[in-house]
Coordinates of C-alpha atoms in Angstrom, one line a residue:
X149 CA 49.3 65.1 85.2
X150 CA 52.6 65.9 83.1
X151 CA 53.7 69.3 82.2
X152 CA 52.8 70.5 78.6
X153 CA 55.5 71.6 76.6
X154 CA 54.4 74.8 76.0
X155 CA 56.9 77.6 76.7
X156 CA 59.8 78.5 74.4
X157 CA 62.4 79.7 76.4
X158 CA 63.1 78.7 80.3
X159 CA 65.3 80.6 82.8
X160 CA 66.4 78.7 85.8
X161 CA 67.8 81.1 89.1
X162 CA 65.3 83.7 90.0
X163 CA 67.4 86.5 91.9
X164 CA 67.8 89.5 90.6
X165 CA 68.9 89.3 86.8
X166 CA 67.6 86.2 86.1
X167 CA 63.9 87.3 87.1
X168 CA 64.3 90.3 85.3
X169 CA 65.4 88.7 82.1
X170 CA 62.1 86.6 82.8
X171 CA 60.3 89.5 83.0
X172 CA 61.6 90.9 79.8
X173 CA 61.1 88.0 77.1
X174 CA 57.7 87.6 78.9
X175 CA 56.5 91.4 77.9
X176 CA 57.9 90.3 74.1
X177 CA 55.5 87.6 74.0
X178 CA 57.6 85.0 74.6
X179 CA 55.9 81.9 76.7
X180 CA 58.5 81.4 79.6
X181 CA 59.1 78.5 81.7
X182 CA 60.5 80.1 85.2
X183 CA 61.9 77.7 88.1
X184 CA 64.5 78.4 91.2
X185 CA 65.9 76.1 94.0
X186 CA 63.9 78.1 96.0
X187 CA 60.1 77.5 95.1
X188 CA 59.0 80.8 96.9
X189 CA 60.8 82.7 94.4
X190 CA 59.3 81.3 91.6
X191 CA 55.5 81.7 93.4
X192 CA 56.5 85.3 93.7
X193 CA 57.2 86.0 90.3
X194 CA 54.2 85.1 89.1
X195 CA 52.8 86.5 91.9
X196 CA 53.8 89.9 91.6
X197 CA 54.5 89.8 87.4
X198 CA 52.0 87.3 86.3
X199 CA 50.0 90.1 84.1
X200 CA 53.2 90.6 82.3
X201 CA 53.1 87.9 80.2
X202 CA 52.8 84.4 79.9
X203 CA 54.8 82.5 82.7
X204 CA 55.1 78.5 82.9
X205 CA 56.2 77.6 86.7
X206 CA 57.7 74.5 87.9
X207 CA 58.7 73.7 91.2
X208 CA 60.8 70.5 90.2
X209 CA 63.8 70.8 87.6
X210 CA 62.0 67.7 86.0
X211 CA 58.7 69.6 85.6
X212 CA 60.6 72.8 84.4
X213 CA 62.5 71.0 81.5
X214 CA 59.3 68.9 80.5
X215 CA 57.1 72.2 79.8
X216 CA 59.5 73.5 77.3
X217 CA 59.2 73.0 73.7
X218 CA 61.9 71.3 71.9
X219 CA 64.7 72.1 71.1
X220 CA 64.5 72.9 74.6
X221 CA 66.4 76.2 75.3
X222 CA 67.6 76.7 78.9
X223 CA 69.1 80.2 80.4
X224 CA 71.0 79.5 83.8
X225 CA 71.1 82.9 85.6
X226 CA 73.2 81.5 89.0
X227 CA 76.2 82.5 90.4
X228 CA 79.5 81.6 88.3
X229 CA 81.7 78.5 89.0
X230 CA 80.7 75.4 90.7
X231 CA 77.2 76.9 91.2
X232 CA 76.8 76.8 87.6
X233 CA 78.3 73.2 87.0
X234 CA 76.0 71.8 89.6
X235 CA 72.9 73.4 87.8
X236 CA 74.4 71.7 84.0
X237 CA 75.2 68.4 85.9
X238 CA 71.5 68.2 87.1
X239 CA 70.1 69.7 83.8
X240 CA 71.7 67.3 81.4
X241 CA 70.6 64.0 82.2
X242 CA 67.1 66.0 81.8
X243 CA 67.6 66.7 78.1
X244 CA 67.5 65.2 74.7
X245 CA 70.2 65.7 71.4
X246 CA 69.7 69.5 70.2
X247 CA 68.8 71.2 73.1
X248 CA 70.7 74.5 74.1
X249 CA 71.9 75.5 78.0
X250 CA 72.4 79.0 78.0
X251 CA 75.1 80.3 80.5
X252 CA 74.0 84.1 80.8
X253 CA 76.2 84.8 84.0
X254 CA 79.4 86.1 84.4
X255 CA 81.3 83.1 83.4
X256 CA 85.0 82.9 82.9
X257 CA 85.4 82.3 79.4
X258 CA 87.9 79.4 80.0
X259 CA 84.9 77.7 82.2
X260 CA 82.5 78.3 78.9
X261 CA 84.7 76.7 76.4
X262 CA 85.2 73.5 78.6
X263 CA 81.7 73.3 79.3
X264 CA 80.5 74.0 75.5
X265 CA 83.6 70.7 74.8
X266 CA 81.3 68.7 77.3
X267 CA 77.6 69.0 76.3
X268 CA 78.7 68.4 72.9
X269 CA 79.7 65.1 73.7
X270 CA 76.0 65.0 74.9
X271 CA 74.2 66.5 71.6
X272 CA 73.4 69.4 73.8
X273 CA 74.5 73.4 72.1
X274 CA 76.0 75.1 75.3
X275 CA 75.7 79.1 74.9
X276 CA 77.9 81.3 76.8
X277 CA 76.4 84.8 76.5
X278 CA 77.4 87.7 78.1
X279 CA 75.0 90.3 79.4
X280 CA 75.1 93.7 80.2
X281 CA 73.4 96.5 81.5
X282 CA 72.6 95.9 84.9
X283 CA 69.3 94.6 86.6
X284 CA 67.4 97.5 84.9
X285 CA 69.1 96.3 81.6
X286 CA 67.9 92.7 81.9
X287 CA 64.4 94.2 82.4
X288 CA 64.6 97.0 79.6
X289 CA 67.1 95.7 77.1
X290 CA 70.4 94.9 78.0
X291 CA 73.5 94.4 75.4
X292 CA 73.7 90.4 74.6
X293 CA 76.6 88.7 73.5
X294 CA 76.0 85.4 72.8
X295 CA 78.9 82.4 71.4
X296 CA 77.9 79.0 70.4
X297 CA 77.0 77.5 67.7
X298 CA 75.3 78.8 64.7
X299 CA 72.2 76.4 65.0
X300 CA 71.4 77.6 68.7
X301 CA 71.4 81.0 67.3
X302 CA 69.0 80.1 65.2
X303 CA 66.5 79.4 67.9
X304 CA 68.3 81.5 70.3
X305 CA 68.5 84.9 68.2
X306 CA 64.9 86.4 67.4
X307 CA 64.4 86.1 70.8
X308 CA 67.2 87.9 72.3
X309 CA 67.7 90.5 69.3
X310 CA 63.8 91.1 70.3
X311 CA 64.6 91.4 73.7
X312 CA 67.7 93.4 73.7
X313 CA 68.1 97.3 73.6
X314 CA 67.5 98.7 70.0
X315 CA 69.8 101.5 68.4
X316 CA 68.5 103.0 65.2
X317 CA 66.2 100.1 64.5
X318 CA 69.6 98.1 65.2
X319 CA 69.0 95.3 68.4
X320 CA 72.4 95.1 70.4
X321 CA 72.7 91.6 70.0
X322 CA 74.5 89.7 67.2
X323 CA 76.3 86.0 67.4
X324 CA 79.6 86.7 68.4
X325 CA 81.3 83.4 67.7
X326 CA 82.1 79.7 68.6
X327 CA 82.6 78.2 72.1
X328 CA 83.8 80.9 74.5
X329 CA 83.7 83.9 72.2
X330 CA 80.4 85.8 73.9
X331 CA 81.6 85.1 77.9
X332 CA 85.2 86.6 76.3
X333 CA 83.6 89.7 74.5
X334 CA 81.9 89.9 77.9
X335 CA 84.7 90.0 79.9
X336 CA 86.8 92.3 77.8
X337 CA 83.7 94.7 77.9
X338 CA 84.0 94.6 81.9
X339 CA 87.8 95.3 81.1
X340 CA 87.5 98.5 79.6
X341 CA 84.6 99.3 81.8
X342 CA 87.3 99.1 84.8
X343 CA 89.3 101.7 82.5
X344 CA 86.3 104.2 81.7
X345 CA 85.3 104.2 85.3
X346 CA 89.0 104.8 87.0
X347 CA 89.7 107.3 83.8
X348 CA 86.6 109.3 85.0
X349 CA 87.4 109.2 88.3
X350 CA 90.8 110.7 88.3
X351 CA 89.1 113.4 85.8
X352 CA 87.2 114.3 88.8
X353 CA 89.8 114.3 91.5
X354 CA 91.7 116.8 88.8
X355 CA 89.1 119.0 88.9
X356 CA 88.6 118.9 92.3
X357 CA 91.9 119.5 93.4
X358 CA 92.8 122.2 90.4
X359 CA 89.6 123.9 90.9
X360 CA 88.9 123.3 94.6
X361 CA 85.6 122.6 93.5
X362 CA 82.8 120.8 95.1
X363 CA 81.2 117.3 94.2
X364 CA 78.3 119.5 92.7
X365 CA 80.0 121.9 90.5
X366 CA 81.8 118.4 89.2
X367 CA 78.9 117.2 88.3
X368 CA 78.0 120.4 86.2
X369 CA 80.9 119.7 84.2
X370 CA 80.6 116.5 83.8
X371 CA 77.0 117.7 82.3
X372 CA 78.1 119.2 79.8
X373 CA 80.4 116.9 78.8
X374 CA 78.2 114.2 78.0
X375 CA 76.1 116.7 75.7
X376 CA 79.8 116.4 73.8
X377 CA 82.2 113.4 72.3
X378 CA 82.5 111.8 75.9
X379 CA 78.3 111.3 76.2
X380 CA 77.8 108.1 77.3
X381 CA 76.2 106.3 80.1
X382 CA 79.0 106.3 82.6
X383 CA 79.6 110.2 82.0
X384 CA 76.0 110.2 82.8
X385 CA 75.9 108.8 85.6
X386 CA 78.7 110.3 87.1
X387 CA 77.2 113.3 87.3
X388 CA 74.0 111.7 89.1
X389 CA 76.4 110.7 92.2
X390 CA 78.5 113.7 92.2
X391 CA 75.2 116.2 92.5
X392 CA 73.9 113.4 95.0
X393 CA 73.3 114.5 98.9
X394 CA 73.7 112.2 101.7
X395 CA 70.5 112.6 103.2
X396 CA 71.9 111.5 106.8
X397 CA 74.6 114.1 106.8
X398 CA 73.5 117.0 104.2
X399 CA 77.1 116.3 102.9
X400 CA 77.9 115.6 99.5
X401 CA 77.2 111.6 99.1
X402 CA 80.6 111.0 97.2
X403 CA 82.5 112.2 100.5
X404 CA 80.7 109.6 102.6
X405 CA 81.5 106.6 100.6
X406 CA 84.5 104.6 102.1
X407 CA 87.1 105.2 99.3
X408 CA 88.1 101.3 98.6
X409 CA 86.6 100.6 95.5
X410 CA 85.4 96.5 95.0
X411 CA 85.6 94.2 92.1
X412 CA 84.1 91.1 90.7
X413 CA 87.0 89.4 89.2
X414 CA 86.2 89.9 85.3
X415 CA 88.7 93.1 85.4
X416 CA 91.4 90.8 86.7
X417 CA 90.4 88.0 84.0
X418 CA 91.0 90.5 81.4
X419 CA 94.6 91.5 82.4
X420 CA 95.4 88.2 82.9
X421 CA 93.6 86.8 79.8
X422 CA 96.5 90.1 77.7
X423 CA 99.3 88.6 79.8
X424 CA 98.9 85.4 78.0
X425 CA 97.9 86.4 74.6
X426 CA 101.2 89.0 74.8
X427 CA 98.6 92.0 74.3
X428 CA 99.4 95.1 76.3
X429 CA 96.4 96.7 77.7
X430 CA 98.0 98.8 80.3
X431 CA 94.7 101.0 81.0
X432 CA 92.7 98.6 81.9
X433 CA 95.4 96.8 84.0
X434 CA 96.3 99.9 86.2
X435 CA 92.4 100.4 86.9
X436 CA 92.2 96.8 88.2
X437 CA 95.8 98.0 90.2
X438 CA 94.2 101.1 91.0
X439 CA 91.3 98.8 92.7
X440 CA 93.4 96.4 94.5
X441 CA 95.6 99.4 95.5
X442 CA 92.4 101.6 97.0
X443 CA 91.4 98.1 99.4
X444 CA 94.8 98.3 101.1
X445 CA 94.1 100.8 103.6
X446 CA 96.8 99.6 106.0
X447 CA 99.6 100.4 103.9
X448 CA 97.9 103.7 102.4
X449 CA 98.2 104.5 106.1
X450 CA 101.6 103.9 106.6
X451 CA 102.6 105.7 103.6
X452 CA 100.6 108.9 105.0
X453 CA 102.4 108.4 108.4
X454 CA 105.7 108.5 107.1
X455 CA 105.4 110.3 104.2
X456 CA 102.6 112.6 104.3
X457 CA 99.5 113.7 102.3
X458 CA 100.1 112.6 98.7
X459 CA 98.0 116.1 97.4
X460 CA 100.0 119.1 97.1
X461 CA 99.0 122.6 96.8
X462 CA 97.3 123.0 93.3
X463 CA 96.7 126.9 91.8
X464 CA 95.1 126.7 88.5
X465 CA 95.0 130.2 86.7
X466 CA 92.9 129.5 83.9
X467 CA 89.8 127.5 85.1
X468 CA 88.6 127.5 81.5
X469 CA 91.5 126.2 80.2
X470 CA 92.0 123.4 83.1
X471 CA 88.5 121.8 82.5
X472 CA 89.4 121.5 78.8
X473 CA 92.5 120.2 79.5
X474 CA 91.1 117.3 81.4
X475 CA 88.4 117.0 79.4
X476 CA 90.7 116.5 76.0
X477 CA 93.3 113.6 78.0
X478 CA 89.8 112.0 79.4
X479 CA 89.1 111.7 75.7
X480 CA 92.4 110.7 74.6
X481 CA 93.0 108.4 77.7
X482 CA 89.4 106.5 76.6
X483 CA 90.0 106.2 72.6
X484 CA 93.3 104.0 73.9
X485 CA 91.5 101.9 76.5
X486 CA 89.1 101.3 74.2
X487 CA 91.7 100.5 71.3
X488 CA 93.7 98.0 73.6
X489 CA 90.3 96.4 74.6
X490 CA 89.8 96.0 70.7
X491 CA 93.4 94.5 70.1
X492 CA 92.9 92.4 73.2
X493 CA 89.3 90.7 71.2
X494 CA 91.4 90.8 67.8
X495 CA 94.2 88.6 69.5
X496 CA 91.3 86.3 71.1
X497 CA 89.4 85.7 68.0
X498 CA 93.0 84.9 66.3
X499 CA 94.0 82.0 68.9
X500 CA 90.6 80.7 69.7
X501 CA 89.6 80.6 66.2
X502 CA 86.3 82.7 66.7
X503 CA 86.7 85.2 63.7
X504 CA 84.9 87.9 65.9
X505 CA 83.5 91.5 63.7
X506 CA 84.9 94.1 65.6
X507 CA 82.9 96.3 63.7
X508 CA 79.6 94.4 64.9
X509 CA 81.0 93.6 68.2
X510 CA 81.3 97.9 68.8
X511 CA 77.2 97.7 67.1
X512 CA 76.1 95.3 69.8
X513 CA 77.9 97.8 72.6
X514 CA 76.2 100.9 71.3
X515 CA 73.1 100.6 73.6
X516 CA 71.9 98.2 77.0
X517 CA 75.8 98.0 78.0
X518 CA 77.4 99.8 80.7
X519 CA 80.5 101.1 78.4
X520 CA 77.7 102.4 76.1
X521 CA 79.1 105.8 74.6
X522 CA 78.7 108.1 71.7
X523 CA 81.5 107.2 69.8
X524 CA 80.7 103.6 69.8
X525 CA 79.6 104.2 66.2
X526 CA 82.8 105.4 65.1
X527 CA 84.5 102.7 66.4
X528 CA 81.9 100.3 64.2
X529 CA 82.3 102.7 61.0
X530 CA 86.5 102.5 61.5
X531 CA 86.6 98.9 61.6
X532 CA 83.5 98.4 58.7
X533 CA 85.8 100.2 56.5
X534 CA 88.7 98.6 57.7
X535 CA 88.4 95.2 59.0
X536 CA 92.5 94.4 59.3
X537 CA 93.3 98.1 61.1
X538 CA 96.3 97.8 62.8
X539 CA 94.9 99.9 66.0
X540 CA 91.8 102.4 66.7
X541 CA 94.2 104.8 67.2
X542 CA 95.1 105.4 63.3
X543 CA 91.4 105.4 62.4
X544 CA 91.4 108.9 61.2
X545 CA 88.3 110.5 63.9
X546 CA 90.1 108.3 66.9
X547 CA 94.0 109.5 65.4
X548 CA 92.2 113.6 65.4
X549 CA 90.9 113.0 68.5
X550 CA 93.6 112.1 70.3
X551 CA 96.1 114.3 67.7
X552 CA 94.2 117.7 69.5
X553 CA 94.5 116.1 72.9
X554 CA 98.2 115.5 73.0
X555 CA 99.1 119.1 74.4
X556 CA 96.8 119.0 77.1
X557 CA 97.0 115.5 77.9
X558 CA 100.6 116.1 78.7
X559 CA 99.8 119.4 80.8
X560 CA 97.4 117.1 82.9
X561 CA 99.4 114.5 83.9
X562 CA 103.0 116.6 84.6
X563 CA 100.7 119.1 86.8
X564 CA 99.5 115.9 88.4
X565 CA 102.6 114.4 88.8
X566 CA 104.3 117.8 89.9
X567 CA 101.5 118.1 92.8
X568 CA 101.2 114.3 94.0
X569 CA 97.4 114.1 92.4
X570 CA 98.0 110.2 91.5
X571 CA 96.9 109.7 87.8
X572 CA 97.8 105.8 86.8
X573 CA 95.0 105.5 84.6
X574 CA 95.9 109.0 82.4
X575 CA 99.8 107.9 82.8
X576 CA 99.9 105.1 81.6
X577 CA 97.4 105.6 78.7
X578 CA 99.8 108.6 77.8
X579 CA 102.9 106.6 77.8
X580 CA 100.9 103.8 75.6
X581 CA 100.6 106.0 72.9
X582 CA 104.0 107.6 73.1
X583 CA 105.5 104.1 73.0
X584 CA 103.0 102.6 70.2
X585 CA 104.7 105.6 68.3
X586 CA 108.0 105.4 68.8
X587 CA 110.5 104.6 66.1
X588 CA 112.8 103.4 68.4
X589 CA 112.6 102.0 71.7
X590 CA 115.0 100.7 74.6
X591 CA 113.3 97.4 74.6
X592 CA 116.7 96.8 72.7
X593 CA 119.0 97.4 75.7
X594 CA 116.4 94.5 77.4
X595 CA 117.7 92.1 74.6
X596 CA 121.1 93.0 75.2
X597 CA 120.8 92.3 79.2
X598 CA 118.5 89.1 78.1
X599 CA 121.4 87.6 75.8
X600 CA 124.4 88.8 78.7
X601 CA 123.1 86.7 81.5
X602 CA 121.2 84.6 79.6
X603 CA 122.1 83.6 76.5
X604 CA 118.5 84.4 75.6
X605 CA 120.2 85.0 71.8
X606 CA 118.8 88.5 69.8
X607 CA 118.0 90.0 66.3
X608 CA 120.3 92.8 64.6
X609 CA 118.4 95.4 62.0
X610 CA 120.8 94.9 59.6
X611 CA 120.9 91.1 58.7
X612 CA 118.1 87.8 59.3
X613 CA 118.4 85.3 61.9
X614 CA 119.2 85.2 65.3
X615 CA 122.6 86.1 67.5
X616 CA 124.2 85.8 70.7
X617 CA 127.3 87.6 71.8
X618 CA 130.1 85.4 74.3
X619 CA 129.6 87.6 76.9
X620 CA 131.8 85.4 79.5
X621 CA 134.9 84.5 76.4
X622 CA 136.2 86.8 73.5
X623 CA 132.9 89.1 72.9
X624 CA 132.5 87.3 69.2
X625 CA 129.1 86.7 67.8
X626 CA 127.7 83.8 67.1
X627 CA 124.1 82.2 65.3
X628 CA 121.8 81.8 67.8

């Protein structure tokens, strides 16, 4: 007998995230269509989650499409790349003008936009959306960014603005624009997730070597920071593993984990993406260093052979004073990772054509997301009232914020640097914001050296046009 079309939604690629985003529009009434390559997983959804809703299972791609109601609308929940395209190429010839394909992976935003350029040609709406929020945020309400078109947010949004986590009556879910524009907002989110998380972790190894504290006094203060400005999930949750115990060992579980720190790729996307769009988002490219950097443990031990211990002997006088230190550059360092991240979607939207809300692109981050964090609304109310701001930074509670911060945030990294505690994250961030203010810089010199060997030609502050001096003949200047 042929499937009815019954459900309204279907997700395709039952591990992990995908059966929990199953799960998830199934509690909010939604009728959804469930298949995977694997038919055992499918059985054991509805096996174990059947009373949860109303599930449609099909054991055949065919059968899955068929018992959809049109426009058919698709979510693909399978590992990125050619895993994905295999899943659209056997999908397509399966569906009919006006149906939507959902991508809800971790897609590369470059791989959405060529895929969205294809299905068009077929009728079909293809969807990049970003998720976040983990396995326990597909099942609870994750942040949803989805691109596309407009029409397959018609269908698309009541369900995932239902589904999503809800702020003040708000659901963290919104279109975010054409083509690629959700995978990208995705990927830059993952970005400045690399920066939070490095940020907070050389906050603890100051502490820890400054107050030769243990993992579980960290976590204390780390507490009662996120009663404060820095509360958000990650602060959060740091103090969960810090306070954690290795129940093999008794020791504290942060000093049994293997100190090589892992990465999915979409923190390298996101510096490369700035490289070519000309956007400099040092903090979240010296996090993705500080990664790569951690996994080399050949040369780390090399450099320990033949230089020694990078830590130096640390006496902090004033432990009050320390801790507020690092709390103040943690807070500083943050408002600019989370500024570049801005610039880097403003500078996307621009060449892509997207015409992404900054303002609502902060609103859909304030809950479900990883980078979810108290000041999330002020980054919505700073770009509300000012759409065009030139960076966070100037937007008068980000510009106090760090403005208090400067004195310490100096303090903390010259006693790192002076000790060998390595601080690229704080450093960097530090010498961002010294530079972004800067009336002059040396970048001048670079012009000079540019046009000498060159003939790379330069601009004068006096006069229009361009110039290059004959370096190699009588010195004159010519129009460039």
């Amino acid at each position: 007998m042929a499937q009815q079309a019954t459900a309204q939604i279907g997700v395709t690629g039952l591990a992990v995230m995908g059966r929990n985003l199953a799960r998830n529009l199934a509690r909010n009434g939604f009728t959804v269509a469930v298949h995977n390559r694997s038919p055992e997983r499918t059985r054991s959804l509805v096996a174990e989650h059947g009373d949860e809703g109303a599930f449609v299972p099909s054991e055949s791609l065919a059968d899955f499409v068929a018992s959809l109601e049109r426009p058919r609308a698709v979510i693909v929940m399978v590992k990125a790349g050619a895993p994905t395209d295999a899943v659209i190429d056997e999908l397509v010839p399966l569906l009919e003008e006006g149906d939507i394909v959902v991508d809800a992976g971790n897609a590369h935003f470059a791989d959405t936009r060529r895929r969205e350029e294809t299905l068009r040609e077929h009728g079909l709406h293809f969807v990049g959306t970003g998720v976040s929020g983990g396995e326990e945020g597909a099942l609870l309400g994750p942040s949803i960014m989805p691109g596309g078109s407009a029409e397959s947010y018609a269908k698309l949004g009541p369900m995932f603005e239902k589904i999503a986590a809800q702020v003040d009556g708000t659901p963290c879910c919104r279109h975010v624009g054409p083509d690629g524009a959700g995978h990208f907002v995705k990927m830059v989110h993952n970005g400045i997730e690399y920066a939070d998380m490095q940020l907070i972790a050389e906050a603890y190894d100051l502490l820890r070597a400054g107050l030769a504290a243990t993992p579980a006094e960290i976590a204390e203060i780390f507490r009662e920071w996120n009663a404060g400005e820095l509360g958000s999930f990650l602060i959060e949750i740091t103090a969960d593993v810090l306070a954690h115990t290795d129940a093999a060992t008794g020791r504290a579980f942060v000093d049994i984990v293997l100190d090589q720190a892992e990465q999915k790729g979409t923190g390298r996307w996101t510096v490369q993406s700035a490289l070519d769009l000309g956007i400099p988002i040092t903090g979240i490219a010296e996090a993705t260093f500080a990664r790569s950097l951690s996994g080399h443990a050949g040369q780390r031990e090399a450099a320990r052979r033949a230089f020694g211990d990078a830590g130096g002997k640390w006496q902090v006088d004033d432990r009050e004073t320390f801790v507020e230190d690092v709390r103040r550059a943690l807070l500083a360092s943050k408002i600019v990772a989370y500024a570049q991240g801005f610039d880097h979607i403003r500078a996307g939207s621009r060449e892509y054509d997207w015409n992404i809300d900054l303002g609502g692109t902060a609103t859909i981050w304030r809950g479900g997301c990883i980078i979810r964090a108290r000041f999330l609304d002020r980054i919505r109310e700073a770009y509300d009232e000012q759409p065009e701001l030139p960076t966070l930074l100037v937007a008068p509670y980000f510009a106090d914020a760090v403005s208090d911060g400067v004195p310490s945030w100096r303090r903390v990294v010259a006693d790192a640097a002076r000790v060998g505690v390595p601080t690229p994250a704080f450093s960097s961030s530090l010498a961002y914001f010294d530079a972004l203010r800067a009336e002059r810089l040396p970048a001048a010199l670079i012009q000079g050296l540019r046009d000498n060997f060159g003939a790379h030609t330069y601009r004068r502050v006096d006069r229009e046009g361009t110039f290059h001096t004959l370096w190699a003949g009588d010195r004159s200047e010519v129009a460039g």
